[in-house]
C-alpha cells in the first residue's frame, strides 16, 4: 500500500512501467502485452488503486458493461433451471471478468420485453450485446442491427444477416449419434427432437436421419419434445406405444434423455440391453442419469466465452467484419449406449 489515495503514478512506479501503460490497462485497451497487463494488475492490487470509472467512461465512451440477452428460456426462473442457459452465462461471465467488463442480464421473451431491451441498448446503456435465443424467427438480431448496437449471437440467426455468431455443427452431432447406434447394432431407432421451430433441433434431427439413411434405414420415428425432462418422458411414452420394438433412442438434449430413461425404467426396459439412449449437450443431467448418459458434447462454456471475446474485439475495432465460428461436437461414451 502507498500513503494517501493511490494514483496512476503510484501504480506505474510499483509496476515499473509508464503511466501511459497503466492507463491503457485500466481503460481496457486490449493491445497491451498480457505479461504487462498482469504486472499492472498486480501493482493495482498492491497499491490499492481504485480506477475512477466515471472519468474512464468520459475518455473511452465505454460503460464497461455488455448486455447478455436471453430469449427463449421461458422467462423468469427458467433461465436458472435450464443447464444450457446457466452454462452460457458462466462462460460469458468468466471471460468478461478477466477483462474488467460486467454483464447485464436481460430477459426478452415477449414483444414488449424485446422493445424495452432495444430501447435500453439504443440509449448507450451498455457497450454491446450478447444474444442467446432459441427462436428461429427471433426479431432481435434485425432490431439490434437497425439500432446500430454491436452484437454477437449464440447460434446462427434464422436468416442470413451481417452479424457475428458462434454455433455448433449440430448436423455433425446428429451423425455421431446415428453412427453410435450403428456401431452397437441397433436397427429400430427413434428420435425425440427438440422444438422444430429451433434451428439447432432441425439440424440435429437432419444429421441423425441422413446418417441412418446412408446406413440403410430410410425412416426414423420421431416425436417432438420441448427440451425439458417432462417432454422427454412424454415423448418416450408415446414412442413405446406407437413403436414398441424400439431398441435405440436419440434425444436432442440431455434433459429429454433423462426423462426418457425414467420412463424406460418404469416400463421395465433395460438400458442399454433393451433400449440404448444417446443425449445431446453433455450437461450436468448426463452424469445424473441412471445409467450415466452417452451424449454428444457441446462445449457451451467455451462457445460462450468466444462469443464474448468476439464482441470485445468488435468494440475495439468497429470496422472488423462479422465472423462465424463453428465448433465441432464430440461423442462422449458412457453406459446408456
XYZ file of C-alpha atoms in Angstrom, residues 12-335:
324
model
C 3.277 2.886 -12.590
C 6.133 3.197 -10.080
C 5.313 -0.119 -8.372
C 4.841 -1.889 -11.715
C 7.968 -0.371 -13.246
C 6.103 0.823 -16.339
C 4.975 4.141 -17.757
C 1.848 5.964 -16.635
C 0.519 5.570 -20.196
C 0.818 1.784 -19.963
C -1.105 1.765 -16.683
C -3.762 3.974 -18.271
C -4.149 1.610 -21.218
C -4.619 -1.379 -18.906
C -7.095 0.462 -16.664
C -9.078 1.636 -19.699
C -9.319 -1.888 -21.068
C -7.219 -1.356 -24.183
C -6.529 -4.858 -25.484
C -3.305 -4.254 -27.434
C -1.190 -4.388 -24.256
C 1.156 -7.341 -23.808
C -0.507 -9.908 -21.476
C 2.547 -10.040 -19.207
C 2.483 -6.255 -18.810
C -1.237 -6.405 -18.082
C -0.607 -8.938 -15.317
C 2.201 -6.802 -13.872
C -0.020 -3.715 -13.823
C -2.968 -5.567 -12.286
C -0.692 -6.913 -9.581
C 0.546 -3.365 -8.884
C -3.052 -2.103 -8.731
C -3.825 -4.723 -6.100
C -0.665 -3.959 -4.122
C -1.242 -0.200 -4.097
C -4.981 -0.392 -3.523
C -5.602 1.871 -6.514
C -9.292 2.238 -7.419
C -9.934 3.343 -11.011
C -12.260 6.302 -11.491
C -14.784 4.624 -13.758
C -16.760 7.818 -14.313
C -13.665 9.578 -15.655
C -12.718 6.488 -17.621
C -16.052 6.392 -19.428
C -15.737 10.048 -20.361
C -12.423 9.261 -22.064
C -13.300 5.919 -23.652
C -17.050 6.478 -24.103
C -17.426 2.974 -22.714
C -19.720 1.893 -19.900
C -17.663 -1.193 -19.072
C -20.796 -3.341 -19.392
C -22.365 -5.556 -22.040
C -25.898 -6.897 -22.157
C -26.420 -10.646 -22.023
C -29.850 -11.036 -23.610
C -31.672 -14.343 -23.220
C -34.732 -15.069 -25.317
C -36.403 -18.461 -25.375
C -35.848 -19.657 -21.813
C -39.496 -19.248 -20.931
C -38.692 -16.248 -18.764
C -38.150 -15.860 -15.055
C -36.554 -18.653 -13.078
C -36.346 -20.997 -16.097
C -33.129 -19.203 -17.034
C -31.503 -20.546 -13.865
C -33.061 -24.037 -14.068
C -32.116 -24.962 -17.634
C -28.446 -26.088 -17.600
C -27.880 -24.709 -21.104
C -28.555 -21.086 -20.162
C -26.586 -21.465 -16.945
C -23.580 -22.757 -18.874
C -23.774 -19.884 -21.369
C -23.899 -17.369 -18.533
C -20.932 -18.995 -16.788
C -18.838 -18.894 -19.960
C -19.644 -15.239 -20.600
C -19.053 -14.124 -17.013
C -15.744 -15.967 -16.710
C -14.378 -14.290 -19.852
C -15.687 -10.799 -19.090
C -14.337 -10.918 -15.527
C -10.783 -11.197 -16.867
C -11.342 -8.057 -18.958
C -12.912 -5.895 -16.273
C -16.268 -5.889 -18.098
C -19.575 -6.560 -16.360
C -22.590 -8.356 -17.878
C -26.128 -7.028 -17.546
C -28.628 -9.893 -17.748
C -31.749 -9.056 -19.754
C -34.691 -11.374 -20.493
C -36.591 -10.847 -23.732
C -39.364 -13.409 -24.125
C -42.182 -11.050 -25.121
C -42.528 -8.388 -27.800
C -42.755 -5.725 -25.108
C -39.593 -7.011 -23.421
C -37.763 -7.022 -26.757
C -38.752 -3.416 -27.408
C -37.586 -2.401 -23.927
C -34.256 -4.157 -24.448
C -33.659 -2.455 -27.800
C -34.544 0.967 -26.390
C -32.245 0.416 -23.395
C -29.362 -0.505 -25.682
C -30.116 2.257 -28.191
C -29.513 4.788 -25.423
C -25.944 3.522 -24.998
C -26.648 1.961 -21.610
C -24.183 -0.843 -22.427
C -21.320 -1.126 -24.910
C -22.833 -4.007 -26.858
C -24.990 -7.128 -26.678
C -24.603 -10.888 -26.497
C -27.811 -12.532 -27.693
C -28.784 -16.092 -26.796
C -32.019 -17.224 -28.398
C -33.738 -20.464 -29.344
C -36.234 -18.854 -31.729
C -35.691 -19.331 -35.472
C -37.994 -16.351 -36.068
C -36.263 -14.153 -33.476
C -36.506 -10.459 -34.457
C -33.854 -9.132 -32.069
C -30.862 -9.642 -34.426
C -32.517 -7.405 -37.050
C -33.559 -4.844 -34.476
C -30.112 -4.656 -32.901
C -28.568 -4.141 -36.334
C -31.080 -1.388 -37.143
C -30.322 0.296 -33.818
C -26.582 0.190 -34.522
C -25.852 -1.888 -31.414
C -22.687 -4.033 -31.646
C -23.872 -7.594 -31.115
C -22.772 -11.227 -31.303
C -25.174 -14.178 -31.323
C -25.034 -17.611 -29.766
C -26.298 -19.701 -32.746
C -26.768 -18.571 -36.299
C -29.684 -16.234 -36.991
C -32.865 -17.503 -38.601
C -31.969 -15.758 -41.834
C -28.637 -14.521 -43.205
C -27.559 -11.264 -41.535
C -24.268 -9.339 -41.338
C -23.761 -10.209 -37.670
C -21.162 -12.350 -35.889
C -22.184 -15.593 -34.251
C -20.821 -18.758 -32.674
C -22.500 -22.103 -33.192
C -22.048 -25.864 -33.165
C -22.110 -28.183 -36.165
C -25.379 -29.703 -34.977
C -25.791 -31.928 -38.022
C -22.414 -33.489 -37.270
C -23.663 -34.149 -33.749
C -26.713 -35.935 -35.090
C -24.472 -38.016 -37.341
C -22.293 -39.007 -34.375
C -25.368 -40.292 -32.530
C -26.547 -42.292 -35.554
C -23.090 -43.776 -36.044
C -23.026 -44.925 -32.422
C -26.322 -46.790 -32.820
C -24.992 -48.459 -35.978
C -21.792 -49.468 -34.175
C -23.721 -51.292 -31.441
C -26.093 -52.969 -33.904
C -29.328 -51.114 -33.228
C -31.801 -51.373 -36.123
C -35.057 -49.941 -34.745
C -34.007 -46.457 -33.753
C -36.265 -43.487 -32.958
C -35.692 -39.841 -32.106
C -37.027 -37.321 -29.618
C -36.397 -33.984 -31.306
C -36.273 -30.567 -29.750
C -38.881 -27.957 -30.752
C -38.814 -27.927 -34.540
C -39.002 -24.132 -34.725
C -35.450 -24.137 -33.300
C -32.683 -24.322 -35.913
C -30.449 -26.485 -33.722
C -33.282 -29.020 -33.305
C -33.808 -29.151 -37.047
C -30.109 -29.634 -37.713
C -29.622 -32.359 -35.099
C -32.546 -34.329 -36.499
C -31.443 -33.769 -40.114
C -27.940 -35.051 -39.402
C -29.305 -38.055 -37.493
C -31.751 -39.034 -40.231
C -29.220 -38.529 -43.024
C -26.632 -40.757 -41.362
C -29.179 -43.502 -40.739
C -30.394 -43.237 -44.341
C -26.841 -43.783 -45.557
C -26.705 -46.844 -43.297
C -29.820 -48.253 -44.966
C -32.568 -47.075 -42.616
C -34.904 -44.742 -44.520
C -37.379 -43.984 -41.724
C -36.830 -42.659 -38.210
C -39.950 -42.445 -35.997
C -39.809 -39.052 -34.291
C -41.712 -37.329 -31.508
C -41.191 -33.612 -30.917
C -40.158 -32.611 -27.401
C -39.606 -29.314 -25.650
C -36.045 -29.559 -24.262
C -37.419 -30.471 -20.790
C -37.305 -33.740 -18.858
C -41.103 -33.784 -18.768
C -41.366 -33.503 -22.548
C -38.782 -36.267 -22.945
C -40.775 -38.554 -20.674
C -43.984 -37.822 -22.574
C -42.293 -38.446 -25.922
C -40.764 -41.716 -24.724
C -44.169 -42.905 -23.553
C -45.650 -42.172 -26.964
C -42.807 -43.944 -28.742
C -43.271 -47.097 -26.654
C -46.964 -47.152 -27.579
C -46.506 -46.400 -31.281
C -43.174 -48.157 -31.794
C -42.837 -50.801 -29.053
C -39.955 -52.604 -30.780
C -37.662 -49.562 -30.491
C -34.113 -50.524 -29.483
C -32.407 -47.127 -29.630
C -33.470 -43.551 -28.840
C -31.685 -40.315 -29.719
C -32.868 -37.422 -27.550
C -31.912 -33.949 -28.784
C -30.806 -32.794 -25.338
C -29.784 -34.401 -22.061
C -32.850 -33.284 -20.113
C -35.159 -35.056 -22.570
C -32.908 -38.120 -22.454
C -33.202 -38.079 -18.656
C -36.999 -38.063 -18.923
C -36.865 -40.882 -21.477
C -34.681 -43.002 -19.191
C -37.145 -42.556 -16.323
C -39.983 -43.901 -18.474
C -37.931 -46.802 -19.815
C -37.029 -47.799 -16.264
C -40.664 -47.547 -15.174
C -41.691 -49.757 -18.109
C -39.167 -52.423 -17.162
C -36.864 -51.745 -20.115
C -33.172 -52.331 -19.518
C -30.748 -49.667 -20.709
C -28.745 -50.287 -22.822
C -29.613 -54.001 -23.186
C -33.180 -53.441 -24.429
C -33.027 -49.783 -25.459
C -29.875 -47.727 -25.911
C -30.157 -43.966 -25.316
C -27.979 -41.114 -26.595
C -28.471 -37.495 -25.487
C -27.022 -34.178 -26.596
C -25.050 -31.392 -24.809
C -23.047 -33.280 -22.149
C -24.608 -31.154 -19.415
C -24.977 -31.970 -15.704
C -28.037 -34.236 -16.197
C -25.903 -36.608 -18.313
C -23.983 -37.715 -15.222
C -27.080 -37.655 -13.008
C -28.850 -40.159 -15.268
C -29.107 -43.828 -14.345
C -27.259 -45.281 -16.128
C -24.911 -42.377 -16.953
C -25.753 -40.981 -20.350
C -23.837 -41.396 -23.587
C -24.188 -37.992 -25.205
C -22.917 -35.534 -27.787
C -20.718 -32.892 -26.182
C -21.386 -29.247 -26.998
C -18.632 -27.060 -25.456
C -21.126 -24.420 -24.320
C -18.860 -22.554 -21.899
C -16.073 -22.266 -24.468
C -18.539 -21.159 -27.136
C -19.989 -18.506 -24.801
C -16.534 -17.205 -23.903
C -15.677 -16.978 -27.606
C -18.893 -15.063 -28.240
C -17.887 -12.532 -25.589
C -14.339 -12.333 -26.970
C -15.629 -11.589 -30.469
C -17.816 -8.776 -29.107
C -14.901 -7.198 -27.249
C -12.805 -7.309 -30.428
C -15.645 -5.654 -32.324
C -15.849 -2.897 -29.718
C -12.107 -2.301 -30.103
C -12.349 -2.290 -33.907
C -15.824 -1.376 -35.202
C -14.588 -1.971 -38.765
C -13.954 -5.657 -38.089
C -16.115 -7.744 -40.406
C -18.734 -10.126 -38.980
C -17.444 -13.616 -38.217
C -18.967 -17.058 -37.828
C -17.154 -19.509 -35.553
C -18.382 -23.105 -35.704
C -17.386 -25.622 -33.031
C -17.213 -29.384 -33.511
C -19.257 -31.817 -31.390
C -17.785 -34.875 -29.696
C -19.275 -38.242 -28.769
C -18.934 -38.984 -25.040
C -19.349 -42.688 -24.295
C -20.985 -43.741 -21.043
C -23.200 -46.647 -20.006
